[in-house]
Amino acid sequence: MGRIGSLTLGIITAIGGFVDMGELVTCSQAGAQYHFALLWTVVVGVLGIMVYAEMAGRVAITSGRTLIDVIRERLGWRIASISMVVATLVNVLTIVIEISGMALVLQIVTGISYLWWLPVTALLIAGILWFSSFKLIENGASLLGLGILIFVVAAVKMNPPWSEVGRQLIIPSIPGGTGLSAYAFSAVSLIGAFMTPYEIYFYSSGAIEEEWTGKDFVTNRMTTIIGFTFGSLIVISMMVVAAQTFFLHGLKSASFGSIPVPVVSALGIGGLAVFAFGAFADTGGAALEASLSTGYSIAQFFGWDWGQEHNPRQAPAFVFTYLVAILVAVIIGLTGVDPIQLTIYTTALAAFSLPFTFIPLLIVANDEVYMGDMRNGFLANISSGFFLIILTIVTIATIPLFILSGGGGG
Amino acid sequence: MAVLVVVAGLWVFSGLTGQSSVHQQVATVQAEQTAVARPTPTATP
């Protein structure tokens, strides 16, 4: 495949892979509860992940090494171990919610409880990881996940007040009669959904798996900027259709079955079929990426052989790690914990954990020894510094907001 | 194999069109939309 073809594929997969269980749940609930008033979080979250994913890709290309590997060498094992442990905790919870998402789609399609489907989806994820190459995993799920663009189609069909949508994307507002702590906790969960740590570890390790070189700086930049920008259109649409369907009629988005309701209302049963297909692929893709990210961060921290391009026998500790992570995830899921509530908590925890990954990344990206001429410029430092301040505030505020809002329920 | 695919396809089709929580919620939404579109007639003396 030529460079243009590879770039196009990278952008398309970034769009298709943008949505996961976190976005499905938090965007639907935010639209239903706060109409357009949380749309501004899309701008913050997407610009933030764009800046840091580009940086992680640049560090991987320049140093030829992954993020956790460079952090361990540059900042020592103590700092690296904090990043690794926090990321692993969030990754495992992410696997729980993603395999639950797959199982909930199957519940909609078959009528059989998602708890029966959980072991099946976990086995499916483990099987795909065991037998498939990195490229197939990265591109396959994301291409199939493009079905989730059905939300954009539904939004266009509903024809919401677009000028109001545009205004609320830029200017934060708080609807009257709303508890401030519940609103702020929802904002934190949304930002965590858009900026999940596994995305950074997967992106960084993927650059090494695909053997990116100096010629791929453009691919790195274009994939993050164009792919994530178009990806953001999906989550904006998800929030808008939920707002138009639920909020305007005083209804709630209370379960996973609520998420496709706006699509079915606008587009009929065909919309539900496309949603089910796209959502299954998207949550499956995220489960694959979060599982690999768990293996990546732990194997890279301990200096084990790692990589999806290896035969499982060539990197046994790496494979064992992600298989254990999937097993732990399915056990947590089978306890019957509410997957919707767990998704909200996991995305909030993801937001809380981001500085533990982003601060070391920022330090490394500014290090001339590792980065040479490709170290952060003025613009990269200003933008990443800005988002870091926001994320630090989010980190400090998450736990008090969780308590004040009664776990996000207001 | 073909029989399995057809059976699975029918199962999925019946699931998508059957009485799931999605369809119940869609019915509620459509009832609300209809109520909004058709204003309550005011009583005339």
XYZ file of C-alpha atoms in Angstrom:
455
model
C 0.000 0.000 0.000
C 1.342 3.435 -0.938
C 1.906 6.244 1.530
C -1.332 8.018 0.520
C -3.297 4.762 0.863
C -1.739 4.086 4.247
C -2.499 7.629 5.391
C -6.113 7.364 4.205
C -6.514 4.040 5.986
C -4.994 5.547 9.144
C -7.448 8.439 9.064
C -10.458 6.192 8.380
C -9.520 3.826 11.199
C -9.027 6.788 13.549
C -12.617 7.837 12.725
C -14.051 4.323 13.028
C -12.098 3.610 16.216
C -12.962 6.884 17.913
C -16.117 5.677 19.630
C -16.201 3.116 22.420
C -18.475 2.216 25.334
C -17.377 5.354 27.218
C -18.617 7.672 24.476
C -21.777 5.638 23.817
C -22.912 5.894 27.440
C -21.683 9.335 28.506
C -22.757 11.164 25.324
C -26.237 9.646 25.389
C -26.725 10.520 29.053
C -25.232 14.017 28.676
C -27.545 14.860 25.762
C -30.585 13.438 27.551
C -29.877 15.223 30.810
C -28.269 18.511 29.788
C -29.396 19.016 26.169
C -26.473 20.757 24.362
C -24.916 22.204 27.540
C -22.016 19.710 27.647
C -21.065 19.885 23.966
C -18.045 22.039 24.896
C -16.431 18.967 26.498
C -16.059 17.470 22.999
C -13.832 20.373 21.951
C -11.712 20.121 25.126
C -11.442 16.330 25.044
C -10.792 15.910 21.332
C -8.228 18.708 21.095
C -6.533 17.287 24.201
C -6.276 13.722 22.867
C -5.135 15.110 19.518
C -2.230 17.018 21.109
C -1.074 14.145 23.342
C -1.547 11.315 20.805
C 0.515 13.277 18.266
C 3.181 13.763 20.933
C 3.192 10.048 21.854
C 3.533 9.117 18.180
C 6.378 11.628 17.702
C 8.229 10.289 20.776
C 7.877 6.718 19.447
C 9.104 7.650 15.957
C 12.055 9.733 17.177
C 13.290 7.476 19.967
C 12.200 4.199 18.333
C 10.805 3.223 21.727
C 7.445 3.193 23.427
C 6.176 5.632 25.972
C 6.524 3.548 29.147
C 9.988 2.401 28.047
C 11.217 5.982 27.623
C 9.535 7.162 30.841
C 11.255 4.362 32.796
C 14.674 5.305 31.440
C 14.273 9.087 31.567
C 12.348 9.465 34.857
C 13.201 6.247 36.700
C 11.233 3.160 37.592
C 9.293 4.786 40.455
C 7.577 7.335 38.212
C 7.182 4.746 35.454
C 5.628 2.283 37.904
C 3.018 4.861 38.957
C 2.105 5.486 35.292
C 2.013 1.739 34.609
C -0.084 0.779 37.652
C -2.629 3.580 37.162
C -2.909 2.849 33.425
C -3.300 -0.888 34.080
C -6.126 -0.295 36.567
C -7.989 1.918 34.097
C -7.229 -0.486 31.213
C -8.687 -3.504 33.030
C -11.844 -1.566 33.917
C -11.990 -0.423 30.290
C -11.890 -4.073 29.173
C -14.803 -4.813 31.556
C -16.989 -2.070 30.099
C -16.068 -2.811 26.481
C -16.802 -6.558 26.640
C -19.980 -5.643 28.527
C -20.831 -3.271 25.664
C -20.377 -6.083 23.143
C -22.542 -8.356 25.309
C -25.231 -5.666 25.662
C -25.420 -5.295 21.868
C -25.884 -9.068 21.629
C -28.593 -8.814 24.295
C -30.471 -6.288 22.135
C -30.089 -8.495 19.065
C -30.888 -11.867 20.645
C -32.937 -11.103 23.746
C -30.561 -13.244 25.861
C -29.123 -11.554 28.977
C -25.749 -9.895 28.463
C -24.339 -11.893 31.406
C -24.555 -15.052 29.264
C -22.776 -13.266 26.446
C -19.937 -11.873 28.601
C -17.760 -15.042 28.584
C -18.449 -15.405 24.848
C -17.278 -11.872 24.061
C -14.214 -12.320 26.315
C -13.310 -15.545 24.505
C -13.813 -13.832 21.169
C -11.428 -11.018 22.169
C -8.812 -13.482 23.481
C -9.124 -15.591 20.321
C -8.720 -12.618 17.984
C -5.669 -11.422 19.940
C -4.131 -14.890 19.849
C -4.598 -15.481 16.126
C -4.542 -12.038 14.474
C -1.821 -9.646 13.402
C -1.578 -6.091 14.711
C -2.696 -4.595 11.385
C -5.785 -6.780 11.212
C -6.747 -5.884 14.780
C -6.148 -2.173 14.281
C -7.838 -1.816 10.911
C -10.508 -4.539 10.960
C -12.514 -3.419 13.979
C -12.185 0.262 13.123
C -13.395 -0.212 9.543
C -16.374 -2.283 10.703
C -16.976 0.303 13.424
C -17.684 2.974 10.816
C -21.304 1.805 11.122
C -21.513 4.095 14.140
C -21.595 6.992 11.646
C -25.327 6.199 11.659
C -25.549 8.767 14.497
C -24.369 11.481 12.080
C -27.052 10.416 9.579
C -29.693 10.504 12.344
C -28.519 13.970 13.463
C -28.768 15.335 9.906
C -32.248 13.811 9.551
C -33.408 15.367 12.846
C -32.169 18.775 11.712
C -31.521 20.262 15.166
C -30.872 24.008 15.621
C -27.323 23.850 14.267
C -26.465 27.440 15.234
C -27.238 26.547 18.862
C -25.145 23.376 18.548
C -22.227 25.457 17.227
C -22.601 28.029 19.999
C -22.659 25.422 22.784
C -19.581 23.722 21.356
C -17.572 26.854 22.071
C -19.319 28.504 25.016
C -19.850 26.373 28.156
C -23.249 26.813 29.742
C -25.084 25.370 32.709
C -28.816 24.733 32.272
C -31.023 26.222 34.976
C -32.221 24.009 37.792
C -29.253 21.681 37.468
C -27.086 20.496 40.342
C -23.641 21.933 39.673
C -21.733 18.959 41.101
C -23.651 16.408 38.977
C -23.132 18.593 35.890
C -19.390 18.920 36.638
C -19.059 15.162 37.275
C -20.718 14.479 33.908
C -18.220 16.876 32.276
C -15.337 14.984 33.921
C -16.714 11.629 32.715
C -17.075 12.944 29.168
C -13.517 14.275 29.100
C -12.318 10.908 30.445
C -14.300 9.115 27.731
C -12.661 11.199 25.005
C -9.140 10.920 26.484
C -8.739 7.359 27.763
C -5.143 6.334 28.630
C -5.283 3.073 26.625
C -5.537 5.182 23.464
C -2.150 6.783 24.159
C -0.383 3.496 25.035
C -1.945 1.733 22.061
C -1.038 4.559 19.699
C 2.546 4.730 20.969
C 3.060 0.955 20.806
C 1.304 0.815 17.427
C 3.873 3.210 15.980
C 6.594 0.722 16.997
C 4.573 -2.326 15.842
C 4.125 -0.719 12.421
C 7.801 0.323 12.357
C 7.100 3.993 11.759
C 10.143 5.970 10.653
C 10.990 9.629 10.057
C 8.824 9.484 6.917
C 5.761 8.896 9.123
C 5.747 12.235 10.951
C 3.149 13.487 8.442
C 1.073 10.305 8.851
C 1.220 10.755 12.635
C 0.092 14.370 12.484
C -2.598 13.897 9.814
C -4.033 10.777 11.457
C -4.471 12.507 14.798
C -5.736 15.833 13.450
C -8.056 14.705 10.624
C -9.077 11.341 12.118
C -9.971 12.710 15.544
C -11.707 15.779 14.069
C -14.054 13.580 12.030
C -14.379 11.225 14.999
C -15.587 14.168 17.064
C -18.477 14.654 14.597
C -19.794 11.252 15.665
C -19.785 12.070 19.375
C -21.304 15.510 18.746
C -24.063 13.773 16.774
C -24.583 11.224 19.561
C -25.095 13.997 22.099
C -27.316 16.036 19.771
C -29.686 13.182 18.857
C -29.999 12.170 22.536
C -30.796 15.800 23.404
C -33.440 16.069 20.687
C -35.013 12.722 21.525
C -34.914 12.529 25.314
C -34.333 15.984 26.800
C -36.993 17.776 24.741
C -39.608 15.228 25.841
C -38.573 14.999 29.471
C -37.335 11.408 29.057
C -34.152 9.777 30.355
C -31.415 7.698 28.779
C -31.240 5.186 31.585
C -30.020 1.938 30.016
C -27.893 0.641 27.154
C -31.126 0.061 25.247
C -31.718 3.841 25.356
C -28.615 4.606 23.296
C -29.966 3.525 19.868
C -33.467 4.919 20.526
C -32.779 8.265 18.731
C -31.371 6.373 15.717
C -34.392 4.046 15.549
C -36.792 6.986 15.980
C -35.168 8.800 13.057
C -34.227 5.940 10.737
C -36.325 2.924 11.693
C -35.311 -0.703 12.138
C -32.510 -0.435 9.549
C -30.907 2.177 11.808
C -30.966 -0.286 14.716
C -29.261 -2.975 12.606
C -26.475 -0.577 11.550
C -26.112 0.679 15.129
C -25.823 -2.879 16.475
C -23.180 -3.759 13.889
C -21.169 -0.560 14.420
C -21.442 -0.564 18.224
C -20.390 -4.226 18.438
C -17.337 -3.545 16.256
C -16.434 -0.347 18.123
C -16.682 -1.818 21.615
C -14.903 -4.964 20.343
C -12.131 -2.828 18.837
C -11.746 -0.921 22.101
C -11.659 -4.196 24.075
C -8.868 -5.437 21.792
C -6.909 -2.195 22.131
C -7.356 -1.961 25.915
C -6.264 -5.610 26.303
C -3.188 -5.025 24.176
C -2.444 -1.765 26.024
C -2.448 -3.685 29.319
C 0.049 -6.162 27.870
C 2.109 -3.374 26.311
C 2.479 -1.217 29.409
C 3.310 -4.098 31.784
C 5.654 -5.933 29.360
C 7.445 -2.724 28.392
C 7.849 -1.713 32.038
C 9.479 -5.035 32.947
C 11.474 -5.203 29.718
C 9.815 -8.423 28.457
C 9.497 -9.306 24.788
C 6.262 -7.842 23.493
C 4.415 -7.233 20.272
C 1.410 -8.513 18.405
C 3.584 -9.288 15.387
C 5.331 -11.951 17.512
C 4.075 -15.499 17.630
C 2.435 -15.902 21.098
C 5.228 -18.365 21.994
C 7.851 -15.694 21.300
C 6.345 -13.240 23.806
C 4.696 -15.521 26.401
C 4.723 -13.044 29.313
C 3.133 -10.343 27.144
C 0.396 -12.723 25.964
C -0.119 -14.117 29.480
C -0.559 -10.555 30.799
C -3.351 -9.569 28.432
C -5.073 -12.950 28.845
C -5.074 -12.504 32.630
C -6.414 -8.958 32.183
C -9.304 -10.317 30.078
C -9.983 -13.062 32.646
C -10.049 -10.542 35.519
C -12.323 -8.299 33.433
C -14.843 -11.059 32.730
C -14.908 -12.044 36.421
C -15.617 -8.415 37.398
C -18.326 -8.236 34.734
C -19.956 -11.478 35.899
C -20.386 -10.128 39.444
C -23.380 -8.327 37.973
C -22.007 -4.815 38.455
C -24.141 -2.372 36.439
C -22.137 -1.824 33.215
C -23.644 1.636 32.622
C -22.720 2.887 36.097
C -19.306 1.223 35.820
C -18.739 2.997 32.505
C -19.391 6.380 34.118
C -17.031 5.587 37.006
C -14.357 4.214 34.645
C -14.400 7.273 32.404
C -14.183 9.527 35.477
C -11.249 7.437 36.741
C -9.658 7.688 33.286
C -9.879 11.487 33.480
C -8.409 11.346 37.005
C -5.490 9.218 35.799
C -4.502 11.225 32.725
C -1.836 13.467 34.313
C 0.023 10.312 35.462
C 0.592 9.549 31.779
C 0.642 13.032 30.294
C 3.138 14.765 32.631
C 5.923 12.182 31.975
C 5.074 12.279 28.253
C 5.398 16.067 28.218
C 8.778 15.908 29.995
C 10.125 13.322 27.539
C 8.761 15.223 24.518
C 10.788 18.254 25.645
C 14.030 16.311 26.179
C 16.611 17.181 23.539
C 18.581 13.978 24.172
C 15.615 11.789 23.143
C 13.847 14.068 20.718
C 16.579 16.121 19.025
C 15.013 18.527 16.522
C 11.632 16.855 16.943
C 11.168 17.960 20.553
C 8.086 20.031 21.398
C 7.939 23.467 19.831
C 6.358 26.567 21.341
C 2.855 25.772 20.022
C 2.961 22.137 21.205
C 4.045 23.212 24.687
C 1.452 25.966 24.970
C -1.394 23.674 23.856
C -0.260 20.651 25.881
C 0.379 22.863 28.938
C -3.123 24.310 28.623
C -4.736 20.866 28.529
C -2.530 19.667 31.362
C -3.794 22.492 33.576
C -7.390 21.522 32.727
C -6.649 17.851 33.413
C -4.935 18.619 36.705
C -8.008 20.565 37.818
C -10.137 17.610 36.687
C -7.925 15.185 38.644
C -8.156 17.247 41.818
C -11.912 17.729 41.405
C -12.937 14.179 40.435
C -13.194 12.597 43.891
C -14.935 15.542 45.628
C -17.369 15.777 42.694
C -18.009 12.047 42.862
C -18.953 12.378 46.548
C -20.940 15.613 46.158
C -22.933 14.332 43.186
C -23.692 10.992 44.858
C -21.712 9.047 42.265
C -22.783 11.226 39.359
C -26.450 10.766 39.991
C -27.028 14.249 41.306
C -22.828 -24.044 7.545
C -25.353 -22.292 5.289
C -28.179 -23.520 7.521
C -26.393 -22.111 10.592
C -25.967 -18.731 8.890
C -29.652 -18.627 7.900
C -30.767 -19.609 11.426
C -28.449 -16.992 12.983
C -29.712 -14.396 10.496
C -33.353 -15.137 11.347
C -32.533 -15.026 15.066
C -30.884 -11.624 14.706
C -33.753 -10.344 12.531
C -36.355 -11.453 15.060
C -34.271 -9.859 17.819
C -34.053 -6.562 15.967
C -37.752 -6.456 15.177
C -39.038 -8.068 18.393
C -40.221 -6.513 21.625
C -36.923 -5.309 23.075
C -36.458 -2.443 25.520
C -35.292 -0.373 22.532
C -38.674 -0.662 20.800
C -40.567 0.049 24.016
C -38.561 3.250 24.478
C -39.009 4.203 20.812
C -42.777 3.819 21.275
C -42.639 6.108 24.332
C -40.632 8.712 22.417
C -43.015 8.573 19.447
C -46.013 8.927 21.758
C -44.402 12.033 23.304
C -43.619 13.447 19.852
C -47.207 12.887 18.746
C -48.525 14.567 21.896
C -46.316 17.608 21.246
C -47.283 17.754 17.551
C -51.027 17.561 18.325
C -51.902 20.345 20.794
C -54.704 19.672 23.250
C -57.921 21.224 21.886
C -59.219 24.058 24.026
C -62.773 23.834 25.241
C -65.203 26.156 23.484
C -68.091 27.681 25.360
